[in-house]
Amino acid sequence: MQTFSAVLFIIGAVFMLIAAVGVVRMPDLLMRLHCSTKSATLGVSCVMLGAALHFAEVSVWARALAVITFIFVTAPVAAHVLGRAAYCSGVPLWLGTLSDDLQGRYTRGTHVLSSPPEVATPKPARESVP
Amino acid sequence: MGMSPPHQPDSREHTPPRWLLLRRGPWRAAAFALLWWVLAAGDFGSWVIGVPVSLGAAAVSLSLAPHKLWRWRLLGMARFIPFFLRESLRGSVDVAIRALHPRLPLAPVVVHYRLHLPDDFARVFLANTVSLLPGSLSADLQHERLSVHVLDRSLPVEATLQSLETRVAGLFGVEQAESTASVEAPRD
């Protein structure tokens, strides 16, 4: 059991290191978020599981599972909020990024997509009159 | 790209009155107190802080709660949770390999996916779970239009999103609206 928890510690630490490496190596903000969200979530989960196995107590298990649950609930929310803020405020994407369909259709101040119009305000096309 | 199906109206007409939510207050306070007890490892002195914090957390969570009452289905949870854990494990390994690979195998694309979930809360829930699935990160959510940033366009994002959506619908016990084309084809 000791070796198993040691292996979990090492796997967790390696994943957190990879998350850090990815943040440095990835070419734009959204891809860095991919890296920091997913790898770090797995890394923290492995470390917490290793600690729970090491101590083998109900109270430590309960706290470790609570921490893992919190990470799984909060990390994607934070990633979505950061990613949305970056995407909607026009942080430049990597040049290789394909098909940014929102290009030129997004009004930054009002957060309104101009096409399709049904999604935004269902106003008739009054503005199109020259 | 030009096609735009009619916007699904939200089912707001079935919204229960606000005070119904207050019935959940004691339950939430009890749940937060249980959480406090777990985190504080049964230390009795800590309840001086624990009780007010549990009550305050219950009040905040009720004031932030969606107007619609919802609950997770057990069968839906049995289908969703193993899927989510497996896919997020795959997602972490996938992005770790990409980050370490000497050539950085990235071909990012922004995919626009039309959700078939009728409920706003389920949509937000799905948008947040997408960020832990392999290679995908939800960039924006406008009603039923979800923009997903994908690390590599060869990843089967559409299939993953569809099976995730089916499971989220089962989790919330809602029907998916019928539609055919869900992912808009990338422009060249």
mmCIF file of C-alpha atoms in Angstrom:
data_model
loop_
_atom_site.group_PDB
_atom_site.id
_atom_site.type_symbol
_atom_site.label_atom_id
_atom_site.label_comp_id
_atom_site.label_asym_id
_atom_site.label_seq_id
_atom_site.Cartn_x
_atom_site.Cartn_y
_atom_site.Cartn_z
ATOM 1 C CA MET A 1 0.000 0.000 0.000
ATOM 2 C CA GLN A 2 2.927 2.319 0.736
ATOM 3 C CA THR A 3 4.392 1.765 -2.708
ATOM 4 C CA PHE A 4 0.980 2.304 -4.286
ATOM 5 C CA SER A 5 0.550 5.664 -2.579
ATOM 6 C CA ALA A 6 4.139 6.582 -3.522
ATOM 7 C CA VAL A 7 3.387 5.761 -7.157
ATOM 8 C CA LEU A 8 0.259 7.935 -6.976
ATOM 9 C CA PHE A 9 2.298 10.820 -5.507
ATOM 10 C CA ILE A 10 4.820 10.584 -8.310
ATOM 11 C CA ILE A 11 2.164 10.350 -11.034
ATOM 12 C CA GLY A 12 0.388 13.358 -9.531
ATOM 13 C CA ALA A 13 3.568 15.398 -9.297
ATOM 14 C CA VAL A 14 4.498 14.488 -12.886
ATOM 15 C CA PHE A 15 1.107 15.598 -14.162
ATOM 16 C CA MET A 16 1.368 18.905 -12.338
ATOM 17 C CA LEU A 17 4.844 19.393 -13.761
ATOM 18 C CA ILE A 18 3.495 18.628 -17.241
ATOM 19 C CA ALA A 19 0.745 21.177 -16.676
ATOM 20 C CA ALA A 20 3.408 23.776 -15.906
ATOM 21 C CA VAL A 21 5.497 22.743 -18.913
ATOM 22 C CA GLY A 22 2.402 22.957 -21.094
ATOM 23 C CA VAL A 23 1.614 26.455 -19.862
ATOM 24 C CA VAL A 24 5.075 27.492 -21.056
ATOM 25 C CA ARG A 25 5.108 25.567 -24.326
ATOM 26 C CA MET A 26 1.556 26.008 -25.650
ATOM 27 C CA PRO A 27 1.267 28.807 -28.180
ATOM 28 C CA ASP A 28 -1.851 30.682 -27.057
ATOM 29 C CA LEU A 29 -3.981 31.371 -24.018
ATOM 30 C CA LEU A 30 -6.773 28.912 -24.748
ATOM 31 C CA MET A 31 -4.366 26.037 -25.297
ATOM 32 C CA ARG A 32 -2.559 26.913 -22.083
ATOM 33 C CA LEU A 33 -5.894 26.707 -20.319
ATOM 34 C CA HIS A 34 -6.436 23.216 -21.756
ATOM 35 C CA CYS A 35 -3.155 22.178 -20.227
ATOM 36 C CA SER A 36 -3.467 23.811 -16.835
ATOM 37 C CA THR A 37 -7.077 22.661 -16.338
ATOM 38 C CA LYS A 38 -6.907 19.024 -17.309
ATOM 39 C CA SER A 39 -3.428 17.965 -16.275
ATOM 40 C CA ALA A 40 -3.505 19.857 -12.988
ATOM 41 C CA THR A 41 -6.901 18.363 -12.107
ATOM 42 C CA LEU A 42 -5.561 14.849 -12.597
ATOM 43 C CA GLY A 43 -2.350 15.707 -10.757
ATOM 44 C CA VAL A 44 -4.102 17.051 -7.664
ATOM 45 C CA SER A 45 -6.508 14.102 -7.666
ATOM 46 C CA CYS A 46 -3.613 11.617 -7.740
ATOM 47 C CA VAL A 47 -1.793 13.381 -4.898
ATOM 48 C CA MET A 48 -4.949 13.453 -2.761
ATOM 49 C CA LEU A 49 -5.661 9.780 -3.430
ATOM 50 C CA GLY A 50 -2.069 8.963 -2.520
ATOM 51 C CA ALA A 51 -2.396 10.865 0.766
ATOM 52 C CA ALA A 52 -5.674 9.092 1.559
ATOM 53 C CA LEU A 53 -4.123 5.683 0.877
ATOM 54 C CA HIS A 54 -1.068 6.565 2.941
ATOM 55 C CA PHE A 55 -2.980 7.557 6.068
ATOM 56 C CA ALA A 56 -5.805 5.037 5.543
ATOM 57 C CA GLU A 57 -8.184 6.862 7.898
ATOM 58 C CA VAL A 58 -11.824 7.613 7.312
ATOM 59 C CA SER A 59 -11.393 11.313 8.119
ATOM 60 C CA VAL A 60 -8.483 11.684 5.686
ATOM 61 C CA TRP A 61 -10.382 9.796 2.995
ATOM 62 C CA ALA A 62 -13.399 12.043 3.485
ATOM 63 C CA ARG A 63 -11.280 15.180 3.215
ATOM 64 C CA ALA A 64 -9.345 13.885 0.221
ATOM 65 C CA LEU A 65 -12.555 13.024 -1.631
ATOM 66 C CA ALA A 66 -13.979 16.452 -0.721
ATOM 67 C CA VAL A 67 -10.879 18.150 -2.154
ATOM 68 C CA ILE A 68 -11.065 16.064 -5.357
ATOM 69 C CA THR A 69 -14.747 16.902 -5.744
ATOM 70 C CA PHE A 70 -14.036 20.603 -5.298
ATOM 71 C CA ILE A 71 -11.257 20.498 -7.884
ATOM 72 C CA PHE A 72 -13.483 18.684 -10.366
ATOM 73 C CA VAL A 73 -16.297 21.160 -9.808
ATOM 74 C CA THR A 74 -14.302 24.391 -9.792
ATOM 75 C CA ALA A 75 -11.484 23.828 -12.310
ATOM 76 C CA PRO A 76 -13.717 23.578 -15.417
ATOM 77 C CA VAL A 77 -15.788 26.572 -14.281
ATOM 78 C CA ALA A 78 -12.663 28.669 -13.870
ATOM 79 C CA ALA A 79 -11.359 27.475 -17.236
ATOM 80 C CA HIS A 80 -14.632 28.352 -18.947
ATOM 81 C CA VAL A 81 -14.755 31.820 -17.395
ATOM 82 C CA LEU A 82 -11.118 32.558 -18.273
ATOM 83 C CA GLY A 83 -11.488 31.087 -21.764
ATOM 84 C CA ARG A 84 -14.676 33.011 -22.417
ATOM 85 C CA ALA A 85 -13.157 36.241 -21.194
ATOM 86 C CA ALA A 86 -10.134 35.734 -23.446
ATOM 87 C CA TYR A 87 -12.174 34.610 -26.442
ATOM 88 C CA CYS A 88 -14.784 37.328 -26.191
ATOM 89 C CA SER A 89 -12.359 40.133 -25.477
ATOM 90 C CA GLY A 90 -10.396 39.217 -28.583
ATOM 91 C CA VAL A 91 -7.144 37.855 -27.228
ATOM 92 C CA PRO A 92 -5.398 36.774 -30.421
ATOM 93 C CA LEU A 93 -5.575 33.070 -31.168
ATOM 94 C CA TRP A 94 -2.623 31.156 -32.499
ATOM 95 C CA LEU A 95 -2.185 31.732 -36.233
ATOM 96 C CA GLY A 96 -2.849 28.060 -36.977
ATOM 97 C CA THR A 97 -6.347 28.196 -35.468
ATOM 98 C CA LEU A 98 -8.983 27.300 -38.024
ATOM 99 C CA SER A 99 -12.532 28.481 -38.490
ATOM 100 C CA ASP A 100 -13.116 31.092 -35.887
ATOM 101 C CA ASP A 101 -16.733 31.528 -36.899
ATOM 102 C CA LEU A 102 -17.278 34.372 -34.489
ATOM 103 C CA GLN A 103 -14.729 36.505 -36.334
ATOM 104 C CA GLY A 104 -16.324 39.824 -37.164
ATOM 105 C CA ARG A 105 -19.731 38.842 -35.853
ATOM 106 C CA TYR A 106 -19.302 39.532 -32.223
ATOM 107 C CA THR A 107 -20.119 42.852 -30.555
ATOM 108 C CA ARG A 108 -17.778 43.104 -27.624
ATOM 109 C CA GLY A 109 -19.541 45.715 -25.561
ATOM 110 C CA THR A 110 -22.939 44.030 -25.557
ATOM 111 C CA HIS A 111 -21.805 40.405 -25.864
ATOM 112 C CA VAL A 112 -24.210 39.945 -28.756
ATOM 113 C CA LEU A 113 -23.672 37.693 -31.729
ATOM 114 C CA SER A 114 -24.850 39.404 -34.875
ATOM 115 C CA SER A 115 -25.510 36.147 -36.692
ATOM 116 C CA PRO A 116 -27.744 34.256 -36.403
ATOM 117 C CA PRO A 117 -29.936 37.139 -35.221
ATOM 118 C CA GLU A 118 -32.436 34.828 -33.473
ATOM 119 C CA VAL A 119 -29.891 34.081 -30.820
ATOM 120 C CA ALA A 120 -29.433 37.698 -29.867
ATOM 121 C CA THR A 121 -32.199 40.264 -29.973
ATOM 122 C CA PRO A 122 -35.249 39.242 -32.034
ATOM 123 C CA LYS A 123 -35.531 42.740 -33.460
ATOM 124 C CA PRO A 124 -36.584 43.161 -37.121
ATOM 125 C CA ALA A 125 -33.825 44.180 -39.476
ATOM 126 C CA ARG A 126 -34.269 47.908 -38.980
ATOM 127 C CA GLU A 127 -30.592 48.614 -38.941
ATOM 128 C CA SER A 128 -30.128 47.208 -42.428
ATOM 129 C CA VAL A 129 -31.922 50.188 -43.969
ATOM 130 C CA PRO A 130 -29.185 52.390 -45.426
ATOM 131 C CA MET B 1 -23.569 28.352 -41.824
ATOM 132 C CA GLY B 2 -26.518 30.328 -43.151
ATOM 133 C CA MET B 3 -29.020 27.944 -41.631
ATOM 134 C CA SER B 4 -30.351 28.925 -38.264
ATOM 135 C CA PRO B 5 -33.088 26.822 -36.687
ATOM 136 C CA PRO B 6 -35.637 28.675 -34.568
ATOM 137 C CA HIS B 7 -34.488 29.574 -31.102
ATOM 138 C CA GLN B 8 -35.851 27.208 -28.498
ATOM 139 C CA PRO B 9 -37.864 29.150 -25.941
ATOM 140 C CA ASP B 10 -36.858 28.395 -22.392
ATOM 141 C CA SER B 11 -39.469 26.578 -20.374
ATOM 142 C CA ARG B 12 -39.890 29.456 -17.956
ATOM 143 C CA GLU B 13 -43.677 29.021 -17.655
ATOM 144 C CA HIS B 14 -43.202 26.061 -15.299
ATOM 145 C CA THR B 15 -41.101 28.119 -12.902
ATOM 146 C CA PRO B 16 -42.271 27.514 -9.336
ATOM 147 C CA PRO B 17 -42.641 30.464 -6.946
ATOM 148 C CA ARG B 18 -39.459 31.687 -5.324
ATOM 149 C CA TRP B 19 -40.487 30.760 -1.795
ATOM 150 C CA LEU B 20 -40.529 27.061 -2.725
ATOM 151 C CA LEU B 21 -36.759 27.262 -2.892
ATOM 152 C CA LEU B 22 -36.654 28.293 0.757
ATOM 153 C CA ARG B 23 -37.826 24.828 1.743
ATOM 154 C CA ARG B 24 -34.441 23.620 0.658
ATOM 155 C CA GLY B 25 -32.688 25.988 3.072
ATOM 156 C CA PRO B 26 -32.488 23.647 6.082
ATOM 157 C CA TRP B 27 -31.302 20.782 3.876
ATOM 158 C CA ARG B 28 -28.583 22.894 2.359
ATOM 159 C CA ALA B 29 -27.474 24.209 5.730
ATOM 160 C CA ALA B 30 -27.292 20.614 6.968
ATOM 161 C CA ALA B 31 -25.272 19.583 3.917
ATOM 162 C CA PHE B 32 -22.816 22.450 4.426
ATOM 163 C CA ALA B 33 -22.556 21.607 8.130
ATOM 164 C CA LEU B 34 -21.755 17.996 7.194
ATOM 165 C CA LEU B 35 -19.092 19.246 4.815
ATOM 166 C CA TRP B 36 -17.657 21.458 7.553
ATOM 167 C CA TRP B 37 -17.608 18.503 9.937
ATOM 168 C CA VAL B 38 -15.709 16.452 7.336
ATOM 169 C CA LEU B 39 -13.197 19.202 6.599
ATOM 170 C CA ALA B 40 -12.663 20.177 10.238
ATOM 171 C CA ALA B 41 -12.170 16.487 11.166
ATOM 172 C CA GLY B 42 -14.695 16.586 13.997
ATOM 173 C CA ASP B 43 -13.018 19.339 16.018
ATOM 174 C CA PHE B 44 -15.759 20.670 18.348
ATOM 175 C CA GLY B 45 -14.240 24.092 18.901
ATOM 176 C CA SER B 46 -14.419 24.799 15.179
ATOM 177 C CA TRP B 47 -18.241 24.956 15.242
ATOM 178 C CA VAL B 48 -17.958 28.546 16.462
ATOM 179 C CA ILE B 49 -17.024 29.300 12.862
ATOM 180 C CA GLY B 50 -18.721 26.298 11.265
ATOM 181 C CA VAL B 51 -22.321 27.078 12.209
ATOM 182 C CA PRO B 52 -22.422 30.685 10.931
ATOM 183 C CA VAL B 53 -20.500 29.712 7.825
ATOM 184 C CA SER B 54 -22.884 26.833 7.054
ATOM 185 C CA LEU B 55 -25.911 29.098 7.458
ATOM 186 C CA GLY B 56 -24.331 31.831 5.378
ATOM 187 C CA ALA B 57 -23.346 29.367 2.656
ATOM 188 C CA ALA B 58 -26.896 28.007 2.550
ATOM 189 C CA ALA B 59 -28.287 31.542 2.205
ATOM 190 C CA VAL B 60 -25.811 32.432 -0.551
ATOM 191 C CA SER B 61 -26.419 29.190 -2.437
ATOM 192 C CA LEU B 62 -30.184 29.772 -2.315
ATOM 193 C CA SER B 63 -29.883 33.347 -3.500
ATOM 194 C CA LEU B 64 -27.695 32.197 -6.397
ATOM 195 C CA ALA B 65 -29.821 29.135 -7.172
ATOM 196 C CA PRO B 66 -31.497 28.860 -10.582
ATOM 197 C CA HIS B 67 -35.155 29.762 -10.516
ATOM 198 C CA LYS B 68 -36.128 26.309 -11.643
ATOM 199 C CA LEU B 69 -36.121 23.384 -9.279
ATOM 200 C CA TRP B 70 -34.058 20.528 -10.587
ATOM 201 C CA ARG B 71 -32.604 17.357 -9.262
ATOM 202 C CA TRP B 72 -30.265 14.760 -10.626
ATOM 203 C CA ARG B 73 -31.632 11.364 -11.581
ATOM 204 C CA LEU B 74 -29.926 8.364 -10.021
ATOM 205 C CA LEU B 75 -29.868 6.384 -13.254
ATOM 206 C CA GLY B 76 -28.523 9.444 -15.047
ATOM 207 C CA MET B 77 -25.771 9.787 -12.450
ATOM 208 C CA ALA B 78 -24.852 6.119 -12.903
ATOM 209 C CA ARG B 79 -24.435 6.793 -16.612
ATOM 210 C CA PHE B 80 -22.815 10.221 -16.364
ATOM 211 C CA ILE B 81 -20.237 9.967 -13.589
ATOM 212 C CA PRO B 82 -18.197 6.977 -14.883
ATOM 213 C CA PHE B 83 -18.265 8.480 -18.383
ATOM 214 C CA PHE B 84 -17.108 11.855 -17.080
ATOM 215 C CA LEU B 85 -14.304 10.391 -14.966
ATOM 216 C CA ARG B 86 -13.068 8.176 -17.818
ATOM 217 C CA GLU B 87 -13.165 10.978 -20.365
ATOM 218 C CA SER B 88 -11.461 13.507 -18.076
ATOM 219 C CA LEU B 89 -8.702 10.973 -17.407
ATOM 220 C CA ARG B 90 -8.281 10.534 -21.155
ATOM 221 C CA GLY B 91 -8.351 14.304 -21.548
ATOM 222 C CA SER B 92 -5.533 14.854 -19.058
ATOM 223 C CA VAL B 93 -3.348 12.172 -20.615
ATOM 224 C CA ASP B 94 -4.056 13.487 -24.117
ATOM 225 C CA VAL B 95 -3.114 17.079 -23.300
ATOM 226 C CA ALA B 96 -0.065 15.926 -21.317
ATOM 227 C CA ILE B 97 1.230 13.972 -24.323
ATOM 228 C CA ARG B 98 0.661 16.968 -26.569
ATOM 229 C CA ALA B 99 2.472 19.301 -24.170
ATOM 230 C CA LEU B 100 5.507 17.036 -23.946
ATOM 231 C CA HIS B 101 5.664 16.050 -27.605
ATOM 232 C CA PRO B 102 8.686 17.702 -29.279
ATOM 233 C CA ARG B 103 6.656 18.907 -32.266
ATOM 234 C CA LEU B 104 3.570 20.057 -30.294
ATOM 235 C CA PRO B 105 0.908 18.214 -32.346
ATOM 236 C CA LEU B 106 -1.735 20.942 -32.378
ATOM 237 C CA ALA B 107 -4.306 21.769 -35.021
ATOM 238 C CA PRO B 108 -6.694 23.946 -33.036
ATOM 239 C CA VAL B 109 -10.150 24.731 -34.299
ATOM 240 C CA VAL B 110 -13.164 26.511 -32.836
ATOM 241 C CA VAL B 111 -16.259 24.350 -33.297
ATOM 242 C CA HIS B 112 -19.782 25.699 -32.924
ATOM 243 C CA TYR B 113 -22.101 23.117 -31.525
ATOM 244 C CA ARG B 114 -25.858 23.544 -31.344
ATOM 245 C CA LEU B 115 -27.113 22.142 -28.073
ATOM 246 C CA HIS B 116 -30.374 20.252 -27.965
ATOM 247 C CA LEU B 117 -30.872 20.625 -24.240
ATOM 248 C CA PRO B 118 -33.986 22.685 -23.492
ATOM 249 C CA ASP B 119 -32.880 23.879 -20.072
ATOM 250 C CA ASP B 120 -30.441 26.711 -19.325
ATOM 251 C CA PHE B 121 -29.070 25.091 -16.221
ATOM 252 C CA ALA B 122 -28.329 21.833 -18.027
ATOM 253 C CA ARG B 123 -26.613 23.822 -20.797
ATOM 254 C CA VAL B 124 -24.352 25.628 -18.352
ATOM 255 C CA PHE B 125 -23.590 22.336 -16.658
ATOM 256 C CA LEU B 126 -22.639 20.792 -20.000
ATOM 257 C CA ALA B 127 -20.516 23.784 -20.993
ATOM 258 C CA ASN B 128 -18.517 23.373 -17.813
ATOM 259 C CA THR B 129 -18.012 19.635 -18.133
ATOM 260 C CA VAL B 130 -16.813 20.048 -21.737
ATOM 261 C CA SER B 131 -13.636 21.689 -20.449
ATOM 262 C CA LEU B 132 -12.419 18.449 -18.868
ATOM 263 C CA LEU B 133 -13.082 16.220 -21.897
ATOM 264 C CA PRO B 134 -10.225 15.302 -24.255
ATOM 265 C CA GLY B 135 -8.948 18.295 -26.191
ATOM 266 C CA SER B 136 -12.004 20.485 -25.745
ATOM 267 C CA LEU B 137 -12.545 23.710 -23.824
ATOM 268 C CA SER B 138 -15.809 25.600 -23.854
ATOM 269 C CA ALA B 139 -15.089 29.128 -25.047
ATOM 270 C CA ASP B 140 -18.545 30.654 -25.134
ATOM 271 C CA LEU B 141 -22.184 29.786 -24.554
ATOM 272 C CA GLN B 142 -24.978 31.854 -26.093
ATOM 273 C CA HIS B 143 -28.327 30.173 -25.390
ATOM 274 C CA GLU B 144 -28.112 26.953 -27.389
ATOM 275 C CA ARG B 145 -24.925 27.851 -29.263
ATOM 276 C CA LEU B 146 -21.812 26.470 -27.626
ATOM 277 C CA SER B 147 -18.384 27.421 -28.969
ATOM 278 C CA VAL B 148 -15.775 24.808 -28.188
ATOM 279 C CA HIS B 149 -12.059 25.321 -28.653
ATOM 280 C CA VAL B 150 -10.533 22.019 -29.768
ATOM 281 C CA LEU B 151 -6.819 21.235 -29.612
ATOM 282 C CA ASP B 152 -6.765 18.984 -32.647
ATOM 283 C CA ARG B 153 -9.417 18.824 -35.307
ATOM 284 C CA SER B 154 -8.829 15.095 -35.796
ATOM 285 C CA LEU B 155 -10.290 14.478 -32.331
ATOM 286 C CA PRO B 156 -13.867 13.079 -32.474
ATOM 287 C CA VAL B 157 -15.331 16.124 -30.752
ATOM 288 C CA GLU B 158 -18.768 15.874 -32.285
ATOM 289 C CA ALA B 159 -19.239 12.267 -31.157
ATOM 290 C CA THR B 160 -17.955 13.092 -27.662
ATOM 291 C CA LEU B 161 -20.227 16.139 -27.381
ATOM 292 C CA GLN B 162 -23.232 14.121 -28.528
ATOM 293 C CA SER B 163 -22.699 11.346 -26.020
ATOM 294 C CA LEU B 164 -22.012 13.905 -23.300
ATOM 295 C CA GLU B 165 -25.220 15.718 -24.187
ATOM 296 C CA THR B 166 -27.233 12.491 -24.077
ATOM 297 C CA ARG B 167 -25.858 11.765 -20.630
ATOM 298 C CA VAL B 168 -26.466 15.306 -19.344
ATOM 299 C CA ALA B 169 -30.053 15.079 -20.616
ATOM 300 C CA GLY B 170 -30.435 11.812 -18.720
ATOM 301 C CA LEU B 171 -28.857 13.370 -15.639
ATOM 302 C CA PHE B 172 -31.370 16.209 -15.538
ATOM 303 C CA GLY B 173 -34.258 14.109 -16.851
ATOM 304 C CA VAL B 174 -34.939 16.434 -19.799
ATOM 305 C CA GLU B 175 -35.709 15.639 -23.417
ATOM 306 C CA GLN B 176 -33.370 16.745 -26.171
ATOM 307 C CA ALA B 177 -34.918 18.755 -28.961
ATOM 308 C CA GLU B 178 -34.869 17.083 -32.345
ATOM 309 C CA SER B 179 -32.351 18.398 -34.819
ATOM 310 C CA THR B 180 -30.082 17.012 -37.490
ATOM 311 C CA ALA B 181 -27.002 19.105 -38.106
ATOM 312 C CA SER B 182 -25.371 19.966 -34.816
ATOM 313 C CA VAL B 183 -21.838 20.969 -35.665
ATOM 314 C CA GLU B 184 -21.317 23.644 -38.249
ATOM 315 C CA ALA B 185 -18.781 22.618 -40.816
ATOM 316 C CA PRO B 186 -15.487 24.452 -40.482
ATOM 317 C CA ARG B 187 -14.880 27.071 -43.114
ATOM 318 C CA ASP B 188 -11.808 26.735 -45.241
#
